[in-house]
Amino acid sequence: MPNNSTKTITANAIIANVGGNFEGVNIFNGATASIVYICDNKLAAELQVSTYNNDPTVTVEDSSVLTVGDLVTGTGIPVDTKIASITDATTIELTASTTGGNTTGPLTYEQLDNTVCKFHIAADTTYFYRGFDLVCRNGIKIVATDWSNLEVFTLHN
């Protein structure tokens, strides 16, 4: 059966319908390394204004919509940082200390439920992974720690 190729970006990260097949991915990366997760879910990212200061402790607007293990991205957040624990209604702990001093700004919290695979994508490289042949239960979502130099094309039907 022929596959469709879809260019995936942060605005259209869901690329396969429930019951469709996910065959593979072609990744082109520029000057910045990235980590790419492929997840069998359609869960939307949560964007919250957060406050942090060179520490794993982060003050958030509402921790009830976050989950331990969510990927955290934004200014001053080290690559592949996740939520380690939820302390209370407005405080979480990360797996790494933030950088850049006292900061208040938006952070993205991305649920990685049903992660199919994780790739460490080096700078200035091309990767072609094929042969997954996964039947999507929930749709496929591509999550990356840095989209600035990344192009991802998915193969699916």
mmCIF file of C-alpha atoms in Angstrom:
data_model
loop_
_atom_site.group_PDB
_atom_site.id
_atom_site.type_symbol
_atom_site.label_atom_id
_atom_site.label_comp_id
_atom_site.label_asym_id
_atom_site.label_seq_id
_atom_site.Cartn_x
_atom_site.Cartn_y
_atom_site.Cartn_z
ATOM 1 C CA MET A 1 0.000 0.000 0.000
ATOM 2 C CA PRO A 2 1.443 3.441 -0.889
ATOM 3 C CA ASN A 3 2.267 5.849 1.910
ATOM 4 C CA ASN A 4 1.480 9.533 2.231
ATOM 5 C CA SER A 5 4.279 11.899 3.212
ATOM 6 C CA THR A 6 3.306 14.789 5.480
ATOM 7 C CA LYS A 7 5.625 17.599 6.543
ATOM 8 C CA THR A 8 5.154 17.914 10.282
ATOM 9 C CA ILE A 9 5.630 21.202 12.094
ATOM 10 C CA THR A 10 4.642 22.436 15.537
ATOM 11 C CA ALA A 11 1.327 23.723 14.151
ATOM 12 C CA ASN A 12 0.213 20.370 12.668
ATOM 13 C CA ALA A 13 1.936 17.740 14.772
ATOM 14 C CA ILE A 14 -0.909 15.194 14.492
ATOM 15 C CA ILE A 15 -0.334 13.296 11.256
ATOM 16 C CA ALA A 16 -2.303 10.049 11.198
ATOM 17 C CA ASN A 17 -5.915 9.224 11.888
ATOM 18 C CA VAL A 18 -7.037 6.612 14.381
ATOM 19 C CA GLY A 19 -6.783 3.225 12.715
ATOM 20 C CA GLY A 20 -4.295 4.441 10.105
ATOM 21 C CA ASN A 21 -0.787 3.020 9.755
ATOM 22 C CA PHE A 22 2.396 4.862 10.670
ATOM 23 C CA GLU A 23 5.293 3.574 8.563
ATOM 24 C CA GLY A 24 8.244 5.840 9.286
ATOM 25 C CA VAL A 25 9.843 9.240 9.418
ATOM 26 C CA ASN A 26 12.432 11.235 7.468
ATOM 27 C CA ILE A 27 14.184 13.904 9.565
ATOM 28 C CA PHE A 28 16.404 16.732 8.310
ATOM 29 C CA ASN A 29 18.178 18.737 10.996
ATOM 30 C CA GLY A 30 20.154 21.949 10.729
ATOM 31 C CA ALA A 31 22.484 23.665 13.152
ATOM 32 C CA THR A 32 20.890 22.680 16.485
ATOM 33 C CA ALA A 33 20.594 19.184 17.951
ATOM 34 C CA SER A 34 17.108 18.068 18.983
ATOM 35 C CA ILE A 35 15.342 15.177 20.616
ATOM 36 C CA VAL A 36 12.302 13.882 18.757
ATOM 37 C CA TYR A 37 9.533 11.811 20.332
ATOM 38 C CA ILE A 38 6.920 9.933 18.330
ATOM 39 C CA CYS A 39 3.769 9.367 20.392
ATOM 40 C CA ASP A 40 0.546 7.492 19.690
ATOM 41 C CA ASN A 41 -1.720 10.217 21.077
ATOM 42 C CA LYS A 42 -3.473 13.467 20.131
ATOM 43 C CA LEU A 43 -2.992 15.223 23.461
ATOM 44 C CA ALA A 44 -2.549 18.965 23.053
ATOM 45 C CA ALA A 45 0.384 20.783 24.607
ATOM 46 C CA GLU A 46 -0.294 22.949 27.657
ATOM 47 C CA LEU A 47 1.134 26.484 27.570
ATOM 48 C CA GLN A 48 1.414 28.220 30.961
ATOM 49 C CA VAL A 49 3.112 31.335 32.261
ATOM 50 C CA SER A 50 5.705 29.989 34.684
ATOM 51 C CA THR A 51 8.246 31.492 37.080
ATOM 52 C CA TYR A 52 11.671 29.933 37.773
ATOM 53 C CA ASN A 53 15.180 30.903 38.901
ATOM 54 C CA ASN A 54 18.158 28.553 38.308
ATOM 55 C CA ASP A 55 16.443 25.760 40.196
ATOM 56 C CA PRO A 56 14.242 22.740 39.386
ATOM 57 C CA THR A 57 11.292 24.385 41.210
ATOM 58 C CA VAL A 58 8.783 26.117 38.904
ATOM 59 C CA THR A 59 5.666 28.086 39.814
ATOM 60 C CA VAL A 60 2.852 27.432 37.317
ATOM 61 C CA GLU A 61 -0.696 28.694 36.787
ATOM 62 C CA ASP A 62 -2.412 25.321 37.312
ATOM 63 C CA SER A 63 -0.584 22.066 37.998
ATOM 64 C CA SER A 64 -3.802 20.013 37.863
ATOM 65 C CA VAL A 65 -3.600 19.892 34.047
ATOM 66 C CA LEU A 66 0.047 18.729 34.087
ATOM 67 C CA THR A 67 1.425 15.196 34.485
ATOM 68 C CA VAL A 68 4.637 13.777 35.891
ATOM 69 C CA GLY A 69 6.766 12.943 32.830
ATOM 70 C CA ASP A 70 5.530 15.826 30.648
ATOM 71 C CA LEU A 71 8.282 17.276 28.432
ATOM 72 C CA VAL A 72 9.008 20.934 29.311
ATOM 73 C CA THR A 73 10.375 23.376 26.723
ATOM 74 C CA GLY A 74 11.012 27.111 26.724
ATOM 75 C CA THR A 75 13.612 29.757 27.518
ATOM 76 C CA GLY A 76 16.091 28.590 30.150
ATOM 77 C CA ILE A 77 14.903 24.974 30.113
ATOM 78 C CA PRO A 78 17.628 22.374 29.406
ATOM 79 C CA VAL A 79 17.015 19.899 26.564
ATOM 80 C CA ASP A 80 14.894 16.859 27.484
ATOM 81 C CA THR A 81 13.715 18.259 30.824
ATOM 82 C CA LYS A 82 10.544 16.693 32.206
ATOM 83 C CA ILE A 83 8.253 17.174 35.185
ATOM 84 C CA ALA A 84 9.731 15.098 38.025
ATOM 85 C CA SER A 85 6.956 15.764 40.567
ATOM 86 C CA ILE A 86 3.943 17.943 41.286
ATOM 87 C CA THR A 87 4.203 19.589 44.706
ATOM 88 C CA ASP A 88 0.886 21.447 44.962
ATOM 89 C CA ALA A 89 -1.672 23.403 42.903
ATOM 90 C CA THR A 90 0.921 25.879 41.588
ATOM 91 C CA THR A 91 4.344 24.281 42.114
ATOM 92 C CA ILE A 92 6.197 21.568 40.192
ATOM 93 C CA GLU A 93 9.727 20.129 40.237
ATOM 94 C CA LEU A 94 11.666 19.486 37.022
ATOM 95 C CA THR A 95 14.277 16.822 36.272
ATOM 96 C CA ALA A 96 16.894 19.574 35.701
ATOM 97 C CA SER A 97 17.606 23.057 37.037
ATOM 98 C CA THR A 98 16.504 25.979 34.915
ATOM 99 C CA THR A 99 19.074 28.487 33.640
ATOM 100 C CA GLY A 100 19.175 32.207 32.897
ATOM 101 C CA GLY A 101 18.235 33.651 36.272
ATOM 102 C CA ASN A 102 14.872 34.842 37.519
ATOM 103 C CA THR A 103 12.430 34.317 34.641
ATOM 104 C CA THR A 104 8.689 34.609 34.183
ATOM 105 C CA GLY A 105 7.355 33.545 30.828
ATOM 106 C CA PRO A 106 5.513 30.895 28.853
ATOM 107 C CA LEU A 107 6.641 27.265 29.061
ATOM 108 C CA THR A 108 5.224 24.413 27.003
ATOM 109 C CA TYR A 109 4.258 21.177 28.766
ATOM 110 C CA GLU A 110 3.876 18.289 26.307
ATOM 111 C CA GLN A 111 2.330 14.970 27.376
ATOM 112 C CA LEU A 112 4.333 12.016 26.082
ATOM 113 C CA ASP A 113 1.690 9.336 26.701
ATOM 114 C CA ASN A 114 2.134 6.203 24.557
ATOM 115 C CA THR A 115 5.619 7.130 23.344
ATOM 116 C CA VAL A 116 6.523 4.859 20.425
ATOM 117 C CA CYS A 117 10.165 5.956 20.135
ATOM 118 C CA LYS A 118 12.672 8.659 20.986
ATOM 119 C CA PHE A 119 15.470 9.874 18.676
ATOM 120 C CA HIS A 120 18.502 12.008 19.535
ATOM 121 C CA ILE A 121 18.981 14.025 16.340
ATOM 122 C CA ALA A 122 22.465 15.513 15.913
ATOM 123 C CA ALA A 123 23.014 18.881 14.241
ATOM 124 C CA ASP A 124 23.509 18.927 10.446
ATOM 125 C CA THR A 125 22.220 15.390 9.888
ATOM 126 C CA THR A 126 19.546 13.478 7.998
ATOM 127 C CA TYR A 127 17.785 10.390 9.358
ATOM 128 C CA PHE A 128 15.434 7.977 7.625
ATOM 129 C CA TYR A 129 13.579 5.473 9.782
ATOM 130 C CA ARG A 130 11.176 3.078 8.099
ATOM 131 C CA GLY A 131 9.428 -0.156 8.923
ATOM 132 C CA PHE A 132 7.420 0.847 12.004
ATOM 133 C CA ASP A 133 4.163 -0.505 10.511
ATOM 134 C CA LEU A 134 2.198 0.702 13.542
ATOM 135 C CA VAL A 135 -1.578 0.773 13.597
ATOM 136 C CA CYS A 136 -2.435 4.095 15.232
ATOM 137 C CA ARG A 137 -4.844 3.721 18.113
ATOM 138 C CA ASN A 138 -4.949 7.427 18.920
ATOM 139 C CA GLY A 139 -3.208 9.229 16.030
ATOM 140 C CA ILE A 140 0.511 9.990 15.781
ATOM 141 C CA LYS A 141 2.039 13.139 17.264
ATOM 142 C CA ILE A 142 5.630 14.309 16.735
ATOM 143 C CA VAL A 143 7.189 16.211 19.658
ATOM 144 C CA ALA A 144 10.614 17.867 19.432
ATOM 145 C CA THR A 145 12.735 19.752 21.936
ATOM 146 C CA ASP A 146 13.827 22.257 19.269
ATOM 147 C CA TRP A 147 11.965 22.897 15.994
ATOM 148 C CA SER A 148 14.148 25.842 14.907
ATOM 149 C CA ASN A 149 16.238 23.856 12.376
ATOM 150 C CA LEU A 150 14.182 20.683 12.129
ATOM 151 C CA GLU A 151 12.108 19.319 9.226
ATOM 152 C CA VAL A 152 10.171 16.110 9.804
ATOM 153 C CA PHE A 153 8.299 14.192 7.115
ATOM 154 C CA THR A 154 6.111 11.301 8.212
ATOM 155 C CA LEU A 155 5.118 8.269 6.165
ATOM 156 C CA HIS A 156 1.592 7.085 6.831
ATOM 157 C CA ASN A 157 -1.654 6.019 5.184
#
